[in-house]
Tab-separated table of C-alpha atoms in Angstrom:
chain	number	residue	atom	x	y	z
A	391	MET	CA	96.825	84.391	107.047
A	392	LYS	CA	99.038	81.848	105.294
A	393	LEU	CA	100.611	82.652	101.926
A	394	PHE	CA	101.585	80.071	99.316
A	395	ILE	CA	103.402	80.998	96.115
A	396	TYR	CA	103.305	78.793	93.019
A	397	HIS	CA	105.552	79.693	90.113
A	398	THR	CA	103.153	78.399	87.453
A	399	PRO	CA	99.485	77.346	87.318
A	400	GLU	CA	100.598	73.745	86.756
A	401	LEU	CA	102.280	73.647	90.180
A	402	THR	CA	99.146	74.472	92.178
A	403	PRO	CA	97.541	71.658	94.197
A	404	THR	CA	94.674	69.891	92.452
A	405	ASP	CA	92.918	68.542	95.546
A	406	THR	CA	92.152	71.819	97.343
A	407	ILE	CA	91.290	75.456	96.752
A	408	PRO	CA	92.391	78.510	98.751
A	409	ASP	CA	90.197	81.175	100.323
A	410	CYS	CA	91.788	83.728	98.000
A	411	ALA	CA	93.872	83.308	94.848
A	412	ILE	CA	95.908	85.973	93.089
A	413	ALA	CA	97.030	85.596	89.483
A	414	VAL	CA	100.233	87.394	88.547
A	415	ASP	CA	101.443	87.950	84.987
A	416	VAL	CA	103.609	91.050	85.143
A	417	LEU	CA	104.679	90.847	81.471
A	418	ARG	CA	101.958	91.634	80.663
A	419	ALA	CA	98.431	90.298	81.125
A	420	THR	CA	97.626	91.316	84.705
A	421	THR	CA	99.368	94.667	84.198
A	422	THR	CA	97.142	95.224	81.163
A	423	MET	CA	94.013	94.186	83.076
A	424	ALA	CA	94.663	96.673	85.874
A	425	THR	CA	95.398	99.381	83.311
A	426	VAL	CA	92.162	98.740	81.409
A	427	LEU	CA	90.013	98.978	84.531
A	428	ALA	CA	91.873	102.079	85.711
A	429	ALA	CA	91.067	103.678	82.347
A	430	GLY	CA	87.355	102.980	82.741
A	431	GLY	CA	86.949	99.604	81.065
A	432	GLU	CA	83.648	97.902	81.934
A	433	ALA	CA	85.180	94.478	82.660
A	434	ILE	CA	87.798	91.962	81.599
A	435	GLN	CA	86.720	88.559	80.296
A	436	VAL	CA	89.505	85.986	79.946
A	437	PHE	CA	89.855	83.042	77.605
A	438	SER	CA	92.536	80.435	77.015
A	439	ASP	CA	91.164	79.683	73.550
A	440	LEU	CA	91.040	82.292	70.783
A	441	ASP	CA	88.119	80.703	68.944
A	442	THR	CA	85.976	80.665	72.091
A	443	LEU	CA	86.833	84.317	72.659
A	444	LYS	CA	85.653	85.196	69.157
A	445	LEU	CA	82.442	83.211	69.603
A	446	VAL	CA	81.475	84.722	72.970
A	447	SER	CA	82.440	88.286	72.085
A	448	ALA	CA	80.388	88.108	68.884
A	449	ASP	CA	77.268	88.471	71.047
A	450	TRP	CA	78.411	91.935	72.171
A	451	ASP	CA	77.833	95.216	70.379
A	452	ALA	CA	81.009	96.006	68.440
A	453	ASP	CA	81.131	99.446	70.079
A	454	LYS	CA	81.116	97.892	73.547
A	455	ARG	CA	83.847	95.308	73.110
A	456	LEU	CA	87.555	95.034	72.442
A	457	ARG	CA	89.266	91.812	71.461
A	458	ALA	CA	92.821	91.348	72.683
A	459	GLY	CA	94.852	88.374	71.516
A	460	GLU	CA	98.528	87.636	72.164
A	461	ARG	CA	100.681	84.645	71.384
A	462	GLY	CA	104.429	84.542	71.886
A	463	GLY	CA	104.434	88.194	72.884
A	464	ALA	CA	102.945	89.367	69.578
A	465	LYS	CA	99.438	90.555	68.671
A	466	VAL	CA	97.212	87.948	67.029
A	467	GLU	CA	96.145	88.919	63.541
A	468	GLY	CA	92.570	90.192	63.328
A	469	PHE	CA	92.339	91.322	66.960
A	470	ASP	CA	91.901	94.918	68.115
A	471	LEU	CA	94.787	94.718	70.572
A	472	GLY	CA	97.696	92.557	71.577
A	473	ASN	CA	98.753	92.585	75.215
A	474	SER	CA	100.368	96.001	75.626
A	475	PRO	CA	99.077	98.070	78.545
A	476	LEU	CA	100.258	101.204	76.754
A	477	ASP	CA	97.617	100.690	74.064
A	478	CYS	CA	94.822	100.698	76.654
A	479	THR	CA	94.029	104.410	76.713
A	480	GLU	CA	90.918	105.834	78.321
A	481	LYS	CA	89.650	106.978	74.911
A	482	LEU	CA	89.835	103.432	73.593
A	483	VAL	CA	88.693	101.303	76.546
A	484	LYS	CA	86.258	103.421	78.596
A	485	GLY	CA	82.895	101.688	78.922
A	486	ARG	CA	83.998	98.681	76.884
A	487	ARG	CA	84.602	95.062	77.861
A	488	LEU	CA	88.016	93.599	77.058
A	489	PHE	CA	87.858	90.016	75.809
A	490	ILE	CA	91.417	88.784	76.217
A	491	SER	CA	93.470	85.669	75.582
A	492	THR	CA	97.215	85.599	76.233
A	493	THR	CA	99.919	82.961	76.208
A	494	ASN	CA	100.206	82.652	79.986
A	495	GLY	CA	98.153	85.018	82.157
A	496	THR	CA	94.669	83.963	81.143
A	497	ARG	CA	95.625	80.315	81.766
A	498	ALA	CA	96.605	81.189	85.337
A	499	LEU	CA	93.287	82.909	85.966
A	500	GLN	CA	91.339	79.950	84.631
A	501	ARG	CA	93.280	77.564	86.871
A	502	ILE	CA	92.225	79.467	90.025
A	503	GLN	CA	88.756	80.641	89.018
A	504	SER	CA	86.982	78.267	91.425
A	505	ALA	CA	88.431	80.019	94.489
A	506	PRO	CA	85.941	82.121	96.519
A	507	ALA	CA	87.991	85.259	95.800
A	508	VAL	CA	90.107	85.663	92.658
A	509	LEU	CA	92.291	88.731	92.054
A	510	ALA	CA	94.661	89.894	89.313
A	511	ALA	CA	97.813	91.658	90.469
A	512	ALA	CA	101.039	93.062	89.087
A	513	PHE	CA	103.620	95.541	90.297
A	514	VAL	CA	101.466	98.455	89.101
A	515	ASN	CA	98.657	97.578	91.549
A	516	ARG	CA	100.589	95.671	94.217
A	517	ALA	CA	99.341	97.926	97.046
A	518	ALA	CA	95.699	97.427	96.038
A	519	ALA	CA	96.125	93.652	96.284
A	520	VAL	CA	97.870	93.925	99.647
A	521	ASN	CA	95.172	96.254	100.989
A	522	TYR	CA	92.533	93.702	99.999
A	523	LEU	CA	94.353	90.955	101.887
A	524	LEU	CA	94.757	93.121	104.975
A	525	ALA	CA	91.086	94.101	104.928
A	526	LYS	CA	89.608	90.656	104.206
A	527	GLN	CA	92.148	88.485	106.076
A	528	PRO	CA	91.622	85.291	104.053
A	529	GLU	CA	93.030	82.285	105.853
A	530	ILE	CA	94.765	80.610	102.893
A	531	VAL	CA	96.105	82.679	99.987
A	532	TRP	CA	97.673	81.402	96.798
A	533	ILE	CA	99.763	83.751	94.670
A	534	VAL	CA	100.095	82.070	91.292
A	535	GLY	CA	102.651	83.188	88.754
A	536	SER	CA	101.852	82.695	85.099
A	537	GLY	CA	105.387	81.803	84.088
A	538	TRP	CA	106.129	81.159	80.452
A	539	GLU	CA	104.495	78.099	78.888
A	540	GLY	CA	104.732	76.144	82.126
A	541	THR	CA	108.163	77.307	83.269
A	542	TYR	CA	109.430	79.665	85.983
A	543	SER	CA	109.578	83.423	85.399
A	544	LEU	CA	111.669	85.923	87.343
A	545	GLU	CA	109.226	88.828	87.050
A	546	ASP	CA	106.164	86.973	88.351
A	547	THR	CA	108.101	85.516	91.264
A	548	ALA	CA	109.489	88.944	92.165
A	549	CYS	CA	105.975	90.403	92.130
A	550	ALA	CA	104.650	87.585	94.298
A	551	GLY	CA	107.532	88.352	96.640
A	552	ALA	CA	106.625	92.049	96.628
A	553	ILE	CA	103.084	91.217	97.726
A	554	ALA	CA	104.304	88.845	100.450
A	555	HIS	CA	106.956	91.338	101.578
A	556	SER	CA	104.375	94.094	102.020
A	557	VAL	CA	102.021	91.831	103.970
A	558	LEU	CA	104.948	90.768	106.139
A	559	GLN	CA	105.976	94.356	106.841
A	560	GLN	CA	102.476	95.668	107.523
A	561	THR	CA	101.327	92.846	109.786
A	562	ASN	CA	104.604	92.255	111.649
A	563	THR	CA	103.917	88.553	111.243
A	564	PRO	CA	106.967	86.297	111.685
A	565	LEU	CA	108.053	84.924	108.325
A	566	ASP	CA	107.731	81.319	109.459
A	567	GLU	CA	104.075	81.954	110.342
A	568	LEU	CA	103.214	83.782	107.115
A	569	ALA	CA	105.032	81.478	104.678
A	570	GLY	CA	103.074	78.394	103.718
A	571	ASN	CA	105.825	77.045	101.454
A	572	ASP	CA	109.497	77.606	100.692
A	573	GLU	CA	108.648	79.572	97.579
A	574	VAL	CA	107.415	82.478	99.725
A	575	VAL	CA	110.835	82.847	101.359
A	576	GLY	CA	112.592	82.635	98.016
A	577	ALA	CA	110.255	85.134	96.346
A	578	ILE	CA	110.669	87.683	99.125
A	579	SER	CA	114.436	87.352	98.851
A	580	LEU	CA	114.300	87.853	95.079
A	581	TYR	CA	112.193	90.974	95.471
A	582	GLU	CA	114.453	92.409	98.158
A	583	GLN	CA	117.487	91.838	95.926
A	584	TRP	CA	115.984	93.591	92.888
A	585	ARG	CA	113.338	95.980	94.277
A	586	ASP	CA	115.265	99.094	93.168
A	587	ARG	CA	116.294	97.592	89.825
A	588	LEU	CA	113.138	96.039	88.429
A	589	VAL	CA	113.732	97.182	84.848
A	590	GLU	CA	117.154	95.543	84.996
A	591	LEU	CA	115.577	92.364	86.376
A	592	PHE	CA	113.039	92.310	83.550
A	593	HIS	CA	115.898	92.624	81.061
A	594	GLN	CA	117.429	89.497	82.646
A	595	ALA	CA	114.158	87.560	82.459
A	596	SER	CA	113.600	85.251	79.503
A	597	HIS	CA	110.217	86.753	78.651
A	598	GLY	CA	111.608	90.246	79.100
A	599	LYS	CA	114.210	89.362	76.479
A	600	ARG	CA	111.450	88.180	74.124
A	601	LEU	CA	109.641	91.487	74.525
A	602	LEU	CA	112.847	93.429	73.933
A	603	ARG	CA	113.331	91.546	70.665
A	604	LEU	CA	109.799	92.641	69.717
A	605	GLY	CA	110.670	96.265	70.492
A	606	CYS	CA	108.562	96.502	73.664
A	607	HIS	CA	111.035	98.601	75.673
A	608	GLU	CA	108.392	101.036	76.919
A	609	ASP	CA	106.102	98.195	77.986
A	610	ILE	CA	108.860	96.844	80.211
A	611	LYS	CA	109.423	100.244	81.815
A	612	TYR	CA	105.691	100.631	82.443
A	613	CYS	CA	105.290	97.142	83.916
A	614	ALA	CA	108.186	97.777	86.318
A	615	GLN	CA	106.411	100.669	88.039
A	616	VAL	CA	105.152	99.879	91.534
A	617	ASP	CA	101.856	100.936	93.142
A	618	ILE	CA	100.856	103.427	90.431
A	619	LEU	CA	97.256	102.159	90.010
A	620	ASP	CA	94.749	101.997	92.837
A	621	VAL	CA	92.582	99.385	91.141
A	622	LEU	CA	92.079	95.690	91.775
A	623	PRO	CA	90.523	93.363	89.191
A	624	ILE	CA	88.308	90.949	91.122
A	625	GLN	CA	86.401	88.026	89.645
A	626	CYS	CA	82.633	88.607	89.774
A	627	GLU	CA	81.736	85.474	87.805
A	628	PRO	CA	83.979	82.754	86.375
A	629	GLY	CA	86.393	84.348	83.941
A	630	VAL	CA	85.065	87.905	84.347
A	631	LEU	CA	86.895	90.523	86.420
A	632	LYS	CA	85.715	93.970	87.442
A	633	ILE	CA	86.358	96.624	90.059
A	634	LEU	CA	83.938	95.666	92.828
A	635	GLY	CA	82.662	98.113	95.401
């Protein structure tokens, strides 16, 4: 297994696809996706465009759908939800499909959707993603951070490092054999530096600061929890993720 980490979707190669690709948007899209499926949501369907989301979701029974829209960290007017995982209670989401468009995370998923296996991971379900990699042993794995509007983000890189660190520890693979690019080494180092202070790291991150200005303190605390959800959103058709099994 060879791991490659890309800080944003725009940095991924355009002339090849991996055997497995993992989208990471810790604050907050992939955290929200894992939370929705853990609470019994039927599926997640992702969109980069809000108008397309509205059009496609209109074909679904209103009782079987939820529309989530977020731009700049804030809920889009007229949508059922923004992008807070804390709003995704079992009572609200069970049996319903979440149609979601966010500033960064859904763009990352669309960039990698042609890969044979596409996963969504965050700190909350890090172990589930690692267990998948250990069980399936894909040859080439991309871990793609969502960043913020095309730029680097601390929290996504730290999560990518957490995934790589766990694979490294559990397989006893030498780092130079596991790491496909320099970013893997850097991400592991970042995670090791901050692993016991993730909330503090998120407060240092530019997007974390945006969420703090919006009053999302509890969201940040929730997103900083590690391995609390044993669920893994996996793409079953382009743009649609479910728990497969």
